[in-house]
Structures are given as structure tokens and as C-alpha cells.
Short mmCIF file of C-alpha atoms in Angstrom, two decimals:
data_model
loop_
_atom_site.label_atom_id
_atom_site.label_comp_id
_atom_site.label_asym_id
_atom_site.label_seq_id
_atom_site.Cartn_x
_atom_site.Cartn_y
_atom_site.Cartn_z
CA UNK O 1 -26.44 -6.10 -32.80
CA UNK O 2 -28.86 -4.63 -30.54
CA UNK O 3 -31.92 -3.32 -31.61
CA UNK O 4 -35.39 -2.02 -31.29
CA UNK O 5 -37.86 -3.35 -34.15
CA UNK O 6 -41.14 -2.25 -34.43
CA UNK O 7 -44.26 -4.60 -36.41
CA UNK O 8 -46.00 -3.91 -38.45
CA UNK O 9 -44.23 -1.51 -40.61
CA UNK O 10 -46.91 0.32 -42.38
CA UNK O 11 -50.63 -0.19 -41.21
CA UNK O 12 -54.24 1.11 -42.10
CA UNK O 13 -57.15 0.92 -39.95
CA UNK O 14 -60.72 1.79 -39.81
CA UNK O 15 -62.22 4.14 -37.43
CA UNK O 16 -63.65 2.44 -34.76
CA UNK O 17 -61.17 -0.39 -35.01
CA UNK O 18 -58.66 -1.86 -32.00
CA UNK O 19 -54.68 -1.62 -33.52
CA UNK O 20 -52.19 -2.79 -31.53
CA UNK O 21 -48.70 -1.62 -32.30
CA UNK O 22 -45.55 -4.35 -31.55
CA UNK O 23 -42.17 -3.07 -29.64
CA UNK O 24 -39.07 -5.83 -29.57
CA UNK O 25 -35.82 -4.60 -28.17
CA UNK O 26 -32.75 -6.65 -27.91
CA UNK O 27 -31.01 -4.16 -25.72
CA UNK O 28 -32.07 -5.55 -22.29
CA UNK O 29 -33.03 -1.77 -21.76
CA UNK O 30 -35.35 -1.65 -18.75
CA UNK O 31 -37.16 1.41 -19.57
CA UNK O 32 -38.88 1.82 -22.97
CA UNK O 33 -40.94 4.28 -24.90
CA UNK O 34 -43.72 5.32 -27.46
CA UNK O 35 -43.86 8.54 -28.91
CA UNK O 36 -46.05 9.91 -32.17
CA UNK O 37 -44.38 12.45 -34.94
CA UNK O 38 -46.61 14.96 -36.35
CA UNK O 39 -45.61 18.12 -38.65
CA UNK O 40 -45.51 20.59 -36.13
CA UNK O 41 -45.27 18.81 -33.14
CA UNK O 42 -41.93 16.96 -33.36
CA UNK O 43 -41.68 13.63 -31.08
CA UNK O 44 -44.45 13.44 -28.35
CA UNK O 45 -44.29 10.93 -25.39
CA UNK O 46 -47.51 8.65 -25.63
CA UNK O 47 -46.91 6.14 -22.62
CA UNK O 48 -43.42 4.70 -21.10
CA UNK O 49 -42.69 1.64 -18.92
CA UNK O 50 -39.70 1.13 -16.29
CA UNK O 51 -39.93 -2.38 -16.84
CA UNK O 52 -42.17 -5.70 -16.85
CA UNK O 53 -45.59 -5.18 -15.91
CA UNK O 54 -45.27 -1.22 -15.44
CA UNK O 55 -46.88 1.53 -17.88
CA UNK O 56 -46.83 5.33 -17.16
CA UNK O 57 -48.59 8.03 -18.57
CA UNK O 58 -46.61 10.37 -21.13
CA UNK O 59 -47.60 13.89 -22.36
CA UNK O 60 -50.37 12.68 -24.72
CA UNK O 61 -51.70 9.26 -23.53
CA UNK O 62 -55.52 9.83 -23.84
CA UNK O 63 -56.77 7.25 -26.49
CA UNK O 64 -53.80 5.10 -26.05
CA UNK O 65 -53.42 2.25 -23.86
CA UNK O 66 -49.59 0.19 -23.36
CA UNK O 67 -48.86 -2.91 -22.09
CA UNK O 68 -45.08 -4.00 -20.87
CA UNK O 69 -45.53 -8.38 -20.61
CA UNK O 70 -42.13 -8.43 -20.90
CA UNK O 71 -38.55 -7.23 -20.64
CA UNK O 72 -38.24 -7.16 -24.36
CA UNK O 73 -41.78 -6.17 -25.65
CA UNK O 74 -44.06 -2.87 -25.34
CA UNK O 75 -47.00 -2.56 -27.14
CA UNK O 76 -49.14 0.68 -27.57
CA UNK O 77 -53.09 -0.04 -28.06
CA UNK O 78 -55.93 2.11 -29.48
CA UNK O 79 -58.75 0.35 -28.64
CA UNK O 80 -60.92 2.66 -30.70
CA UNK O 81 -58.81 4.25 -33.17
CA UNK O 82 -59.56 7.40 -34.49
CA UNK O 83 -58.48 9.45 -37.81
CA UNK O 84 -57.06 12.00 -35.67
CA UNK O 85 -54.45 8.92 -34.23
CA UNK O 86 -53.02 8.81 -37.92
CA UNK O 87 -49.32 9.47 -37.37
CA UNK O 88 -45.72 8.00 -37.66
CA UNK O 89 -45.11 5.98 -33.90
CA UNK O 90 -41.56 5.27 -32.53
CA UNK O 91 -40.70 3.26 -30.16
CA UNK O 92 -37.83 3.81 -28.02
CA UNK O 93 -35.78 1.64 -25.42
CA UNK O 94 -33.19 3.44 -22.65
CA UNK O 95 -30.79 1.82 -20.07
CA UNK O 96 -30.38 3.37 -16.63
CA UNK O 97 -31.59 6.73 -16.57
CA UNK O 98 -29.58 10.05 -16.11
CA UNK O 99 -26.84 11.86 -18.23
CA UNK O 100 -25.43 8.77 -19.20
CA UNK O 101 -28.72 6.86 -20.94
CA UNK O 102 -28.60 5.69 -24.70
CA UNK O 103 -31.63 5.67 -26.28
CA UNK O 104 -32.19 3.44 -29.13
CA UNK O 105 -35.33 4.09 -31.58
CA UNK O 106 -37.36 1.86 -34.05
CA UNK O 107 -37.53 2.65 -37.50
CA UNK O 108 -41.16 3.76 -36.99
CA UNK O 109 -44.55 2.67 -37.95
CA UNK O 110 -46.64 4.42 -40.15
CA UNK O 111 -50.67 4.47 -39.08
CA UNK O 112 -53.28 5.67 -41.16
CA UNK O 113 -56.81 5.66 -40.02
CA UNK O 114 -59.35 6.08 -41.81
CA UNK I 1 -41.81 21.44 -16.82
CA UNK I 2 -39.33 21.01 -19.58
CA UNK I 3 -39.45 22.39 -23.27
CA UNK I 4 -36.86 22.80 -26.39
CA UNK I 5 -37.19 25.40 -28.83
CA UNK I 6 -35.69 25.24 -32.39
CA UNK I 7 -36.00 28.35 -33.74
CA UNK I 8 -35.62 27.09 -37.09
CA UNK I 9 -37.62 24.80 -39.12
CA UNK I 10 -35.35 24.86 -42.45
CA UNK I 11 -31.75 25.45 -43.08
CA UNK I 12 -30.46 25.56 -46.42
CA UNK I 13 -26.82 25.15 -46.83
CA UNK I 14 -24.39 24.89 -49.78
CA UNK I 15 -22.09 21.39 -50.28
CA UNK I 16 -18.65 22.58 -48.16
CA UNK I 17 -20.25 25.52 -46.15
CA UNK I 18 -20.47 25.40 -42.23
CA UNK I 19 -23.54 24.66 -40.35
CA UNK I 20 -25.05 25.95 -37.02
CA UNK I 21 -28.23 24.47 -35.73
CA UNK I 22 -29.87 26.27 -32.87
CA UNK I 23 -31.43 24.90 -29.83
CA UNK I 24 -32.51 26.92 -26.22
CA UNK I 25 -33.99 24.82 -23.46
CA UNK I 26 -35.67 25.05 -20.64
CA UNK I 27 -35.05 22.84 -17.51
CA UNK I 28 -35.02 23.03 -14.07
CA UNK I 29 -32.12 21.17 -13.18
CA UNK I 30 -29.01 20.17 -14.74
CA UNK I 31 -30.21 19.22 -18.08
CA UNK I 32 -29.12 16.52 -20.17
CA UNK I 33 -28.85 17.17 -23.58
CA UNK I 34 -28.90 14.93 -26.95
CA UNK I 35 -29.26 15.89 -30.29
CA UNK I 36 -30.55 13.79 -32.83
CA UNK I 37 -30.79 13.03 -36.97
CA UNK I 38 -33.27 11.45 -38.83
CA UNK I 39 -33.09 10.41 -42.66
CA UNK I 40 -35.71 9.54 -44.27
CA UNK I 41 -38.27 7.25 -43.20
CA UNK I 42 -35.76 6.31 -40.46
CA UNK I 43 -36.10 6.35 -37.01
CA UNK I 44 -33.74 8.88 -35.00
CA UNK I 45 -29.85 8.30 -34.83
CA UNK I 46 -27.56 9.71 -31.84
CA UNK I 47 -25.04 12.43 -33.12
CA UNK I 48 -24.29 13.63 -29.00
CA UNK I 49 -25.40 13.60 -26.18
CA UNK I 50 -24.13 16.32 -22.97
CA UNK I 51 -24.75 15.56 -19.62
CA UNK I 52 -21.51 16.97 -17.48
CA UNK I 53 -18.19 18.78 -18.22
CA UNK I 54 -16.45 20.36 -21.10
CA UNK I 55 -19.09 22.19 -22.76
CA UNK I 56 -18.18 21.49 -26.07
CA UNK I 57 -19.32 17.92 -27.00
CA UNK I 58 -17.88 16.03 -30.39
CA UNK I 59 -20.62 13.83 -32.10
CA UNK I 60 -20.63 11.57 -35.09
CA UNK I 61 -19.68 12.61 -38.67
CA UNK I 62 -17.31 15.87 -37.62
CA UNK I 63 -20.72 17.14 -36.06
CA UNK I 64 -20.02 19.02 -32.18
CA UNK I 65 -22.10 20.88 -30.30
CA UNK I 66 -21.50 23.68 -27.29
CA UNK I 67 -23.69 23.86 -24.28
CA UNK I 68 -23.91 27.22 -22.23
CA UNK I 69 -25.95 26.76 -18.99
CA UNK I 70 -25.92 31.52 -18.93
CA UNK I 71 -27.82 30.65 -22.41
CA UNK I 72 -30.08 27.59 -21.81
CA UNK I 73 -28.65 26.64 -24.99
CA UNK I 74 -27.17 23.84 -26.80
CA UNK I 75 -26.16 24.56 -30.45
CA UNK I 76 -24.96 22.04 -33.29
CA UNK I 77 -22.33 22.67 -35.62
CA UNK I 78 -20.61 21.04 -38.25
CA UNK I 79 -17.51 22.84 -39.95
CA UNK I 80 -18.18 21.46 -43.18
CA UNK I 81 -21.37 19.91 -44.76
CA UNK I 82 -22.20 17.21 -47.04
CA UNK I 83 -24.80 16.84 -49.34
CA UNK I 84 -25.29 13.22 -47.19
CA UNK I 85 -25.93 15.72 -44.08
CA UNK I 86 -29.40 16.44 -45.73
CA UNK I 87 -31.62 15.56 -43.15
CA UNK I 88 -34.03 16.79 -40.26
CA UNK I 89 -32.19 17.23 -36.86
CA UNK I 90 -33.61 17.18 -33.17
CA UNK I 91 -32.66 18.68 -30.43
CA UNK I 92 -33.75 16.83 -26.97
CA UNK I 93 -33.89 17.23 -23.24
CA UNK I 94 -33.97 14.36 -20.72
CA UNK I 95 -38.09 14.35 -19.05
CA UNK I 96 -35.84 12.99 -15.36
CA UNK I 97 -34.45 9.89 -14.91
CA UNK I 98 -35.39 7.24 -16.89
CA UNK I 99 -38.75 9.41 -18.09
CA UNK I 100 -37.49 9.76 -21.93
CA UNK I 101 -36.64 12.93 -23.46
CA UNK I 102 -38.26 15.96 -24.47
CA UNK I 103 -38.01 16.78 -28.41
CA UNK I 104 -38.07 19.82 -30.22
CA UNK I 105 -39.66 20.25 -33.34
CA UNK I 106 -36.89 19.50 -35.53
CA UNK I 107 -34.79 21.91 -38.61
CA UNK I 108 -34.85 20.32 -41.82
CA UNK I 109 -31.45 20.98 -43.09
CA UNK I 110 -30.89 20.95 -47.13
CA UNK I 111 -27.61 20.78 -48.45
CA UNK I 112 -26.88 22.00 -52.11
CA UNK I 113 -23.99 20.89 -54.26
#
């Protein structure tokens, strides 16, 4: 069954510290996607890629860095992570584009920094 | 630029009743529409999405939802709820093509037996 798995599942880091956050999707999706949830701000589009080697810029991407090596894998990076970074992240993968895409999220990881 | 607006953060519903969940966008173009669930500690689940003709949509689990372009709106309903339907929902607009979507902030709905 297709799927997009995110790793690790729960993580704490210190302040200060480099986390990397892992994206696998089995969908052979080109586009794919990482987005935060915070009380009060819903979903909110960190960085996206239309494919291998290509990263774009969401709504919120200061602090976050992504990297696309693959068609299957998109990580998100805080090189210097920072209490305020302490969210829920989902990662996302999407076919085409358009009315007709299917988006298929991860089950989330959970960051606390502290 | 885009935005959804929920305009409410909690519903509470009794086991049986019916269910409307609100959602107004803004877009300037023909907007795709999707609404979403989320259990849990889960990630997000497709109930429908909208992106061309009849404006009335049918989801997942007896959920259906009616777009009206005069309205900029796109609201959820479900004829009759089950406690199981206790969740948060999230209405979503497409960014463009192939740009991801843009979320609203979600209405917890609680279902009583």
C-alpha cells in the first residue's frame, strides 16, 4: 500500500542542536511537502520540492532547511534548533498538481526542543 | 494570496444529530477544494476533495460537502453523526499547481452519545 512514513516518531532536542527530520513515500509522488501544526495556526507550509534535487520555500521556511536526494525521500533540517521550533511536523507527498492531486500525509513527528 | 477561514473552532454534537462544518475561502482563481479529518495523533485523512462540476461533492463515511463560488464557500455536512466522527476537521485550498494546499485552522468536532 502506498505510503508516506515519517522517522523518527517522537524526538527531543537541545537548543542549539542540528535535527534532521526523515520523509519516505512509496507513492512515486513527484512533489512532496513539510508543514508544522501549532494550536492556532492549523497546518503551515515549511518547504516543498517538485522533485529530486529541488527545494522551494513555503510560508514559514526561516530556520528550516530541506533537502530532496531522492524521488522517495525529503528531509527537513534545523541546523540550530530552537524552543520556539517545538511542534508536530507532517510530511506530505502529491502527484501531478491541479484539481485532481491526492495528497497523502505522514502520521507526524512530534519535536520538542528544549 | 490564498486563505481559509473556519469560523469555528469547536462543534459539539449529539450521537444521531446532523452536522455542518463551515468553511469560506479566498482564492483568486478557480479554487480547488479538500477537506480533511484528523484523529488523534494521526496524520490527516481525505474525506473530499472539489475541483470542477456538480457542486455538491460526496466524501467518505456519508460525509458531503457543497461548494458555492457567489459564497467563497465550501461547507461539510454529514446527515447523521457518530460518536467515531469525534475528531478535528480541515478545510484546505490548493497554494497552485503542485504548491500544496492552504489549511485552515481546523473545528474540533465532539460527538455525545
Amino acid at each position: 500500500e502506498a505510503a508516506v512514513t515519517q522517522s523518527p516518531r517522537n524526538k527531543v532536542a537541545v537548543t542549539g542542536g542540528k535535527v534532521t527530520l526523515s520523509c519516505n513515500q512509496t507513492n512515486n509522488h513527484n512533489n512532496m511537502y513539510w508543514y508544522r501544526q501549532d494550536t492556532g495556526h492549523g497546518l503551515r507550509l515549511i518547504h516543498y520540492s517538485y522533485g529530486a534535487g529541488s527545494t522551494e520555500k513555503g510560508d514559514i521556511p526561516d530556520g528550516y532547511k530541506a533537502s530532496r536526494p531522492s524521488q522517495e525521500n525529503f528531509s527537513l533540517i534545523l541546523e540550530l534548533a530552537t524552543p520556539s521550533q517545538t511542534s508536530v511536523y507532517f510530511c506530505a507527498s502529491g502527484d501531478a498538481g491541479g484539481g485532481n492531486s491526492d495528497y497523502t500525509f505522514g502520521s507526524g513527528t512530534r519535536l520538542l526542543v528544549i | 494570496a490564498q486563505s481559509v477561514t473556519q469560523p469555528d473552532a469547536r462543534v459539539t454534537v449529539s450521537e444521531g444529530a446532523s452536522l455542518q462544518l463551515r468553511c469560506k475561502y479566498s482564492y483568486s482563481a478557480t479554487p480547488y477544494l479538500f477537506w480533511y479529518v484528523q484523529y488523534p495523533r494521526q496524520g490527516l485523512q481525505l474525506l473530499l476533495k472539489y475541483y470542477s462540476g456538480d457542486p455538491v461533492v460526496q466524501g467518505v463515511n456519508g460525509f458531503e460537502a457543497e461548494f458555492s463560488k457567489s459564497n467563497s464557500s465550501f461547507h461539510l455536512r454529514k446527515a447523521s453523526v457518530h460518536w467515531s466522527d469525534s475528531a478535528v476537521y480541515f478545510c484546505a485550498v490548493s497554494r497552485g499547481y503542485a504548491q500544496g494546499l492552504t489549511f485552515g485552522l481546523g473545528t474540533r468536532v465532539s460527538v455525545f452519545p
